[in-house]
Coordinates of C-alpha atoms and ligand atoms in Angstrom, one line a residue:
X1 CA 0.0 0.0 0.0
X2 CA 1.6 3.6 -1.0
X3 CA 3.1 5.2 2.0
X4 CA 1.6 8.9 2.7
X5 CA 2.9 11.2 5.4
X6 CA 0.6 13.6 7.6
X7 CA 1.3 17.5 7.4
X8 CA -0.1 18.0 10.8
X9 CA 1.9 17.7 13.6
X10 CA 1.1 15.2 16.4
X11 CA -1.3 13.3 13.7
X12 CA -0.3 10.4 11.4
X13 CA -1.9 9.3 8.2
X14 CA -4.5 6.9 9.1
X15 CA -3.7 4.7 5.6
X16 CA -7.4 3.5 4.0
X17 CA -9.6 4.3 1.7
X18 CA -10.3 7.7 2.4
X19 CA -8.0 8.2 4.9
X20 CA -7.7 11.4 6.5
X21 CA -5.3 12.6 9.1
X22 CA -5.9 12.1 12.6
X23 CA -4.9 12.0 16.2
X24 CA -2.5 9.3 17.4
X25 CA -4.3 6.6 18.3
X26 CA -7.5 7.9 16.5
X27 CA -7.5 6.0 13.6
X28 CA -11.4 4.9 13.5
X29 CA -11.9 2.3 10.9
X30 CA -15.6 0.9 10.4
X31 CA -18.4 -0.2 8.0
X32 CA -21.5 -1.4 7.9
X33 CA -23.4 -3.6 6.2
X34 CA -26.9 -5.1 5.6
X35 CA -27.9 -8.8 4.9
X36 CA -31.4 -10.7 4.7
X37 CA -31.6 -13.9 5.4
X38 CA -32.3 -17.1 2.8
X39 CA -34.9 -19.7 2.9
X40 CA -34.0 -22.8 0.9
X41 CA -35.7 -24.2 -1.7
X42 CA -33.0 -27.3 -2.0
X43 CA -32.1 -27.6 1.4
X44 CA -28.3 -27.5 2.7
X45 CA -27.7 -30.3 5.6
X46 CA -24.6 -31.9 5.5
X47 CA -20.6 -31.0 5.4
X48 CA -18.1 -32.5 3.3
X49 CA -15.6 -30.4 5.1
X50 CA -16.8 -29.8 8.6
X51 CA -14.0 -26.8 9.2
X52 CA -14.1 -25.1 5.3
X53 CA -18.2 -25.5 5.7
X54 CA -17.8 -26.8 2.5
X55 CA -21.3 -28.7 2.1
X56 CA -22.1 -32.3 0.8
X57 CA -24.2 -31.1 -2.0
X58 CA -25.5 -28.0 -3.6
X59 CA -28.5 -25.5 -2.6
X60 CA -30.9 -23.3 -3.8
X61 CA -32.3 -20.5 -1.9
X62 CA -34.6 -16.9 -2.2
X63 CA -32.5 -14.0 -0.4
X64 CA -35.8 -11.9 1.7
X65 CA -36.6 -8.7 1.5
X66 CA -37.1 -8.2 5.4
X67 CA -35.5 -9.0 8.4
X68 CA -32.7 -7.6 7.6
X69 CA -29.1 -7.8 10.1
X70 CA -27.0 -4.9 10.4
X71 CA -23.6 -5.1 11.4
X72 CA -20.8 -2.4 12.1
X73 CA -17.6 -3.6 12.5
X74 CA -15.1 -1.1 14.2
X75 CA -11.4 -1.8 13.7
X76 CA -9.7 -0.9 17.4
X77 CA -6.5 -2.3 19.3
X78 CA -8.8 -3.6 22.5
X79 CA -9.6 -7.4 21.5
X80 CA -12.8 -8.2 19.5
X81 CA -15.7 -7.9 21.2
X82 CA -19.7 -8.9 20.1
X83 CA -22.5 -7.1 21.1
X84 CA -26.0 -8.2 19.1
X85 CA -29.3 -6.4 19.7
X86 CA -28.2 -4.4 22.3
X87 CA -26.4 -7.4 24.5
X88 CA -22.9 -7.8 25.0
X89 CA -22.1 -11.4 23.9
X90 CA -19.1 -13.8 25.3
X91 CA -19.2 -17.5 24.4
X92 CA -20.3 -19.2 21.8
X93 CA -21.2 -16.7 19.2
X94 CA -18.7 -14.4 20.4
X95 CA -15.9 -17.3 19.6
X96 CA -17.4 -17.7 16.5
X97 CA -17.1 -14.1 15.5
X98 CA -13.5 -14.2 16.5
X99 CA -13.4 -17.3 14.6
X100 CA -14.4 -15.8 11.5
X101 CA -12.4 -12.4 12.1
X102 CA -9.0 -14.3 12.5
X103 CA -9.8 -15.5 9.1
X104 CA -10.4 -12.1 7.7
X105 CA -7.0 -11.2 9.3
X106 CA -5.4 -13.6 7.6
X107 CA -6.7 -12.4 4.6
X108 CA -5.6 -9.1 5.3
X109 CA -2.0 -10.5 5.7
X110 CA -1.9 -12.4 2.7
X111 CA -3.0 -8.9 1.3
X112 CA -0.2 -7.2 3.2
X113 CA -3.1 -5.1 5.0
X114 CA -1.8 -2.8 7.7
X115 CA -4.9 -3.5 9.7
X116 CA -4.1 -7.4 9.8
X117 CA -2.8 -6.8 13.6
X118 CA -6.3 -5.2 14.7
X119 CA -8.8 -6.7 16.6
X120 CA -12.7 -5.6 16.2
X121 CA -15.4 -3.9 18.0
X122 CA -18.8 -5.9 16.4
X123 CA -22.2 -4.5 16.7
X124 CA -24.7 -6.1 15.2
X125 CA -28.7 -5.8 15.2
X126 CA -31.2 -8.7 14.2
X127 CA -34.8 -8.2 12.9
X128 CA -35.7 -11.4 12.2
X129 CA -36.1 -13.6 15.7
X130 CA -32.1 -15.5 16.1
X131 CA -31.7 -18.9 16.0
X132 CA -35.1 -20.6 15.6
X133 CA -34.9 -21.4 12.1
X134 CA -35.5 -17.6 10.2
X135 CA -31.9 -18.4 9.5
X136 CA -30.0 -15.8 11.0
X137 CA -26.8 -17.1 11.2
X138 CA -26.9 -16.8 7.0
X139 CA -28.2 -12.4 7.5
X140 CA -25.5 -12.6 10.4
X141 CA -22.4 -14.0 8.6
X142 CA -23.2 -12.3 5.4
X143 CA -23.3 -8.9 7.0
X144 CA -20.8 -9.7 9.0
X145 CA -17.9 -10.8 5.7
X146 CA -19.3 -7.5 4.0
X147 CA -18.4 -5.4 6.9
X148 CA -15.4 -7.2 7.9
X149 CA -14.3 -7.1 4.6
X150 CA -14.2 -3.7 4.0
X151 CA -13.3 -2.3 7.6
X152 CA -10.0 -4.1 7.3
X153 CA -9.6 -3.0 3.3
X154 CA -10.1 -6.2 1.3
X155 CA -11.0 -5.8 -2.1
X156 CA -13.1 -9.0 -2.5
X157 CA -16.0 -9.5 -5.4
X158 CA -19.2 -11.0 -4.7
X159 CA -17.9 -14.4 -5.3
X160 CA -14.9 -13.9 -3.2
X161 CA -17.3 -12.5 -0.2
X162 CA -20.3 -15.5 -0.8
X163 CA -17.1 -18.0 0.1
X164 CA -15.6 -15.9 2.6
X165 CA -19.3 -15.6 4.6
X166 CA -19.7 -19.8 4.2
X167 CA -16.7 -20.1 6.0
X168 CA -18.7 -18.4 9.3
X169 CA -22.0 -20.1 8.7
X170 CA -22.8 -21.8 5.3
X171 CA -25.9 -20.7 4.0
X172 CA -24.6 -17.4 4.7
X173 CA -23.0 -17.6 1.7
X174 CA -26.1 -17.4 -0.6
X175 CA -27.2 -14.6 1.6
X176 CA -24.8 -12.5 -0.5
X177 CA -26.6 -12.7 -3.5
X178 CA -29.6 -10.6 -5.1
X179 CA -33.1 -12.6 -5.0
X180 CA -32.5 -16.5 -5.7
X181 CA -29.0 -18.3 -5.2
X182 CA -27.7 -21.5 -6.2
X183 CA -24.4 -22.7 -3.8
X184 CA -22.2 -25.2 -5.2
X185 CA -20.3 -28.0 -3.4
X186 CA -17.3 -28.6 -5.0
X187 CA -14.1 -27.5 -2.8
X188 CA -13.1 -24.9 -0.9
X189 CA -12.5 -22.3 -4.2
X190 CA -15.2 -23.7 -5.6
X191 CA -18.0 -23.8 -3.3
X192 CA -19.4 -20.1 -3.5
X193 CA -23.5 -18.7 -4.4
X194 CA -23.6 -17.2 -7.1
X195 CA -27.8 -16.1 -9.3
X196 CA -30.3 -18.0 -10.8
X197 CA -32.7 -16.5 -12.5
X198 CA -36.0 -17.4 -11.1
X199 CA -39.8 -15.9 -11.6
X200 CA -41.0 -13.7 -8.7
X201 CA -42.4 -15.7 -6.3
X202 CA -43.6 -14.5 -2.2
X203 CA -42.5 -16.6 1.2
X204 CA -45.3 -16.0 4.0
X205 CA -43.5 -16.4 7.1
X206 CA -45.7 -18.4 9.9
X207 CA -43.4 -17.9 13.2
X208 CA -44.9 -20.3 15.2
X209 CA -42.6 -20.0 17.9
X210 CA -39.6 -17.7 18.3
X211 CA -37.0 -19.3 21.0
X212 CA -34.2 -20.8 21.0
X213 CA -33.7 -24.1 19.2
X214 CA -32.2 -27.2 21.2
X215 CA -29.8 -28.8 18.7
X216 CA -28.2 -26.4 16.3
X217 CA -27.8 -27.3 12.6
X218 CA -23.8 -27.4 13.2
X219 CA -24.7 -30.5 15.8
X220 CA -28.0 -31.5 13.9
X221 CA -25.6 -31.9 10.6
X222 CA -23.2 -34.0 12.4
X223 CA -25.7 -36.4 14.0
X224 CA -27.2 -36.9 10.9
X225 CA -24.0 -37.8 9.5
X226 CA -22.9 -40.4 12.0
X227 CA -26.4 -41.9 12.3
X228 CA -28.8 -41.8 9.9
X229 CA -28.8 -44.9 7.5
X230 CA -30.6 -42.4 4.9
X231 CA -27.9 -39.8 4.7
X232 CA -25.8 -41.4 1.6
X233 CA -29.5 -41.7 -0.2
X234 CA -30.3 -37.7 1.0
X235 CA -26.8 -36.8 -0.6
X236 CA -27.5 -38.4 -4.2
X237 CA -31.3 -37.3 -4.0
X238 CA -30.6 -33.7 -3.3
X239 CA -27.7 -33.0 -6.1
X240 CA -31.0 -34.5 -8.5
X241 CA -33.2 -32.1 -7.3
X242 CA -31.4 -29.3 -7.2
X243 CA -30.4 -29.9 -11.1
X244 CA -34.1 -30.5 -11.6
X245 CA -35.1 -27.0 -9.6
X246 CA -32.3 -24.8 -11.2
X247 CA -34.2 -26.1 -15.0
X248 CA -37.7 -25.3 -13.4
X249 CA -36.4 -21.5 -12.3
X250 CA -35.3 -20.9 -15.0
X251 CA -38.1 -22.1 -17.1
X252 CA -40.8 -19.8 -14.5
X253 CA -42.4 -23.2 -13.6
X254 CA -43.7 -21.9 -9.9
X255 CA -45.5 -25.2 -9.4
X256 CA -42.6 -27.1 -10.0
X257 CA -40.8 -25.0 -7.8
X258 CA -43.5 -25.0 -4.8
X259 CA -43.5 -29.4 -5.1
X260 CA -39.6 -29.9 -5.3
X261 CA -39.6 -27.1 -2.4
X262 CA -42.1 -28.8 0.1
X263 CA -40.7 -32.4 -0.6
X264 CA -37.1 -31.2 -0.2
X265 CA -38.3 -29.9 3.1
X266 CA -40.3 -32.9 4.4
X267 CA -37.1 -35.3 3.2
X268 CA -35.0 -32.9 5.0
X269 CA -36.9 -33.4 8.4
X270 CA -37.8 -37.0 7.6
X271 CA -33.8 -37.0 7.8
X272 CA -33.4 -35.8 10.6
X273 CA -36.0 -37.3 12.5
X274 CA -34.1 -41.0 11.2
X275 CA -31.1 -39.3 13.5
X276 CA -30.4 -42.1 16.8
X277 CA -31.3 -40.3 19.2
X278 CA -34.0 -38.8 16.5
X279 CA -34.0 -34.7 16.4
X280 CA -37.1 -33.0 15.4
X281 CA -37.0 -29.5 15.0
X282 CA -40.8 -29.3 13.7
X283 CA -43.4 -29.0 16.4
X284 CA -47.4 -29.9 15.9
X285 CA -48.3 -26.2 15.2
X286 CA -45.7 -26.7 12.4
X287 CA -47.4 -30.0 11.0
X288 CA -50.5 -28.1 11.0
X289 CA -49.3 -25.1 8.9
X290 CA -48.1 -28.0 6.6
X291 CA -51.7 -29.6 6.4
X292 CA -53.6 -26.1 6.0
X293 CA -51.0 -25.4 3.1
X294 CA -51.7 -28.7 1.5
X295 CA -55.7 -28.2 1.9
X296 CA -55.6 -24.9 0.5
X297 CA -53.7 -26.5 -2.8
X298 CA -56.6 -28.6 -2.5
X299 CA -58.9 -26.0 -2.9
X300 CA -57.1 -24.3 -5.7
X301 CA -54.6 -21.9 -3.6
X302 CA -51.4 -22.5 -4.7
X303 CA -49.3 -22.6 -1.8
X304 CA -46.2 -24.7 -0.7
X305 CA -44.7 -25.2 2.9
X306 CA -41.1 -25.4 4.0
X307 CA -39.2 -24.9 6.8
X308 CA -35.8 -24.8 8.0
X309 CA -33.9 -26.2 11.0
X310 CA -36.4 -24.7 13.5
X311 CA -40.4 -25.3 13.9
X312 CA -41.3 -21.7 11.5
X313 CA -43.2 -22.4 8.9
X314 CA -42.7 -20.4 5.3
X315 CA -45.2 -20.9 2.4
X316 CA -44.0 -20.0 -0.7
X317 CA -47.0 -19.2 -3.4
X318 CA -47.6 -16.6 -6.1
X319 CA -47.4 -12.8 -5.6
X320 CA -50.9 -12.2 -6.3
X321 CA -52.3 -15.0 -4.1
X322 CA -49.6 -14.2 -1.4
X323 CA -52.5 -12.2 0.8
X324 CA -54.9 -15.0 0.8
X325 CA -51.9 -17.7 1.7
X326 CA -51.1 -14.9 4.8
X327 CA -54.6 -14.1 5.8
X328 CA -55.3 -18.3 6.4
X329 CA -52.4 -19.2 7.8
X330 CA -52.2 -16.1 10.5
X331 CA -54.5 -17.8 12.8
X332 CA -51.7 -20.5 13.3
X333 CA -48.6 -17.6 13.9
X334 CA -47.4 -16.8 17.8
X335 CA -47.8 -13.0 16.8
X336 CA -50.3 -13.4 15.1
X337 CA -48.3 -12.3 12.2
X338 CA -47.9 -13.5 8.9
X339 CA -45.5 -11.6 7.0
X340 CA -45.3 -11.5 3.1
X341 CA -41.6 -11.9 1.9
X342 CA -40.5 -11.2 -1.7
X343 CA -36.8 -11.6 -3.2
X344 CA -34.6 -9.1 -1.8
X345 CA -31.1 -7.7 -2.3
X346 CA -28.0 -9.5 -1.2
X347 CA -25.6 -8.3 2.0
X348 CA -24.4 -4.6 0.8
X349 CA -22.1 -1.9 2.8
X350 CA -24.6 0.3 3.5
X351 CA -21.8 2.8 4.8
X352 CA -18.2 2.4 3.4
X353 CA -14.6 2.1 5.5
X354 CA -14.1 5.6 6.9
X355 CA -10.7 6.8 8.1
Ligands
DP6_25 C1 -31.8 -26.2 7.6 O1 -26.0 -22.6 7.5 O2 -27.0 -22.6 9.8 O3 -31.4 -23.9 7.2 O4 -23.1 -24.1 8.1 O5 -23.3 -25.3 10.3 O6 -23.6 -22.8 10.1 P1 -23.8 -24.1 9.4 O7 -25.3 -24.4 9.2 P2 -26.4 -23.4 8.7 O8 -27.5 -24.5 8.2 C2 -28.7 -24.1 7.6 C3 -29.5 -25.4 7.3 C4 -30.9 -25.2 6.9 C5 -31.1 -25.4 5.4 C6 -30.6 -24.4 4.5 O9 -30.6 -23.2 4.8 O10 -30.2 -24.7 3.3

């Protein structure tokens, strides 16, 4: 990086994009950045590489358009800290954002950063409910490579950032791209997000219940590995349906889409459940948003259900019919809430480096 020199005494050159001089010791370096989360269509569960979060097979997701997480990430010389919704986090998460910002460090050596040394001040506020299955880890770890990323000066492209947020949480990686995303597997280069063109289509959330969920998709993925006799048939199964959904979006076949979504999502949990001891992250308020979704198709409403490692239900439909999908399934909702979703952007800085 060029070398400038400050004219003002007692300052020094702070040196980023748009640096500026400033006080010793006053070097503020932060971004921000803004992520939605993903709902799968072909469901991710399972790692080839348990430490690159490089996954068994590909995915397919829609990025929201609400929801949204919001990270700043604050370069400082005080040891990385994690505060999310207003609460100062130590722990688990915290270790995982540490994690993930050694990894952007190293990045920052390999690009012979000046910032590579600096630890990071995180602050980071979630709209959607965390960790019951409105996949916040994906919003969380997306916004959390974009601002990382540029706080410390890496000059990484879309495809670069997608791979760099899987290595936090892995469906974060599709979380970086505009409206529907397909991940590869592949290796650790190869295994990014990147767009599939797709017909507009809405997800009705149905939060059912918003706490905490007992087993984790990290420890639910591993259990499923080292138990379930299905696992080697869910691996071949899914690459065929996700080469079967990419044709259908891109042909506009919604109700091709909504069938290979709902029984990707019921094989998914059928999985799961065939865990010993057997994890079930649905719960019957779930299974009934499942049944009312399959008795409206009945009736001519073209709805399909899916749901992710947690008991919320989402029905994906048509735009036009999305209020009559959210009007019948609000009765069912904890909030009694039933938000329409459409295809949103994927993680941006929403205010650049400064320094
Ligand atoms: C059920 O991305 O949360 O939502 O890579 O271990 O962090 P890790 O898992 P995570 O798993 C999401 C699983 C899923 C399905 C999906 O989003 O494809």
């Amino acid at each position: 990086m060029e070398d400038f020199s400050c004219l003002i005494p007692d300052r020094r050159w702070c040196r980023r994009e748009r640096a500026r001089c400033a006080p010793e010791g006053e070097c503020v370096t932060s971004a921000t950045a803004r992520a939605y989360p993903n709902i799968a269509l072909v469901k991710y569960w399972g790692k080839a590489d348990e430490k690159l979060i490089v996954p068994v097979a590909g995915s397919l997701s829609m990025t929201l358009d609400d929801f949204p997480t919001t990270t700043t990430v604050t370069l400082t010389d005080g040891g990385d800290t994690f505060r999310l919704n207003e609460v100062d986090h130590d722990g688990t998460s915290a270790d995982r954002v540490t994690v993930f910002l050694d990894l952007v460090r190293s990045l920052a050596v390999d690009a012979g950063l000046d910032t590579a040394h600096l630890s990071a001040r995180v602050v980071s506020t979630n709209e959607g409910p965390t960790a019951a299955g409105m996949a916040s880890s994906a919003s969380g770890f997306a916004a959390l490579a974009v601002a990382a990323a540029s706080a410390y000066g890496l000059d990484l492209d879309t495809r670069e950032l997608s791979r760099l947020a899987r290595r936090g949480s892995g469906s974060a990686s599709r979380s970086l791209i505009d409206r529907f995303a397909v991940w590869h597997a592949g290796d650790d280069e190869s295994s990014y997000a990147e767009a599939v063109s797709a017909p507009d289509m809405a997800m009705v959330a149905v939060p059912v219940a918003t706490g905490e969920k007992a087993v984790s998709s990290r420890q639910g993925m591993i259990a499923t590995a080292e138990t379930s006799p299905f696992y080697p048939a869910w691996i071949t199964s899914t690459q065929e349906t996700l080469t079967e959904m990419i044709a259908a979006c891109e042909r506009g076949d919604v109700t091709t889409i909504g069938e290979l979504t709902e029984n990707h999502a019921i094989r998914m949990h059928a999985l799961i459940a065939s865990c010993r001891p057997s994890i079930r992250y649905l719960n019957p308020t779930s299974i009934a948003v499942f049944d009312e979704i399959a008795a409206m198709r009945q009736e001519g409403v073209e709805a399909y259900a899916t749901a992710d490692a947690g008991p919320n239900v989402f029905a994906l439909t048509r735009p036009e019919l999305a209020h009559i999908v959210a009007d019948r399934l609000v009765g069912f909702t904890k909030d009694n809430e039933a938000k329409i979703l459409m295809p949103g952007q994927g993680a941006h800085l929403i205010d650049g480096a400064s320094a």
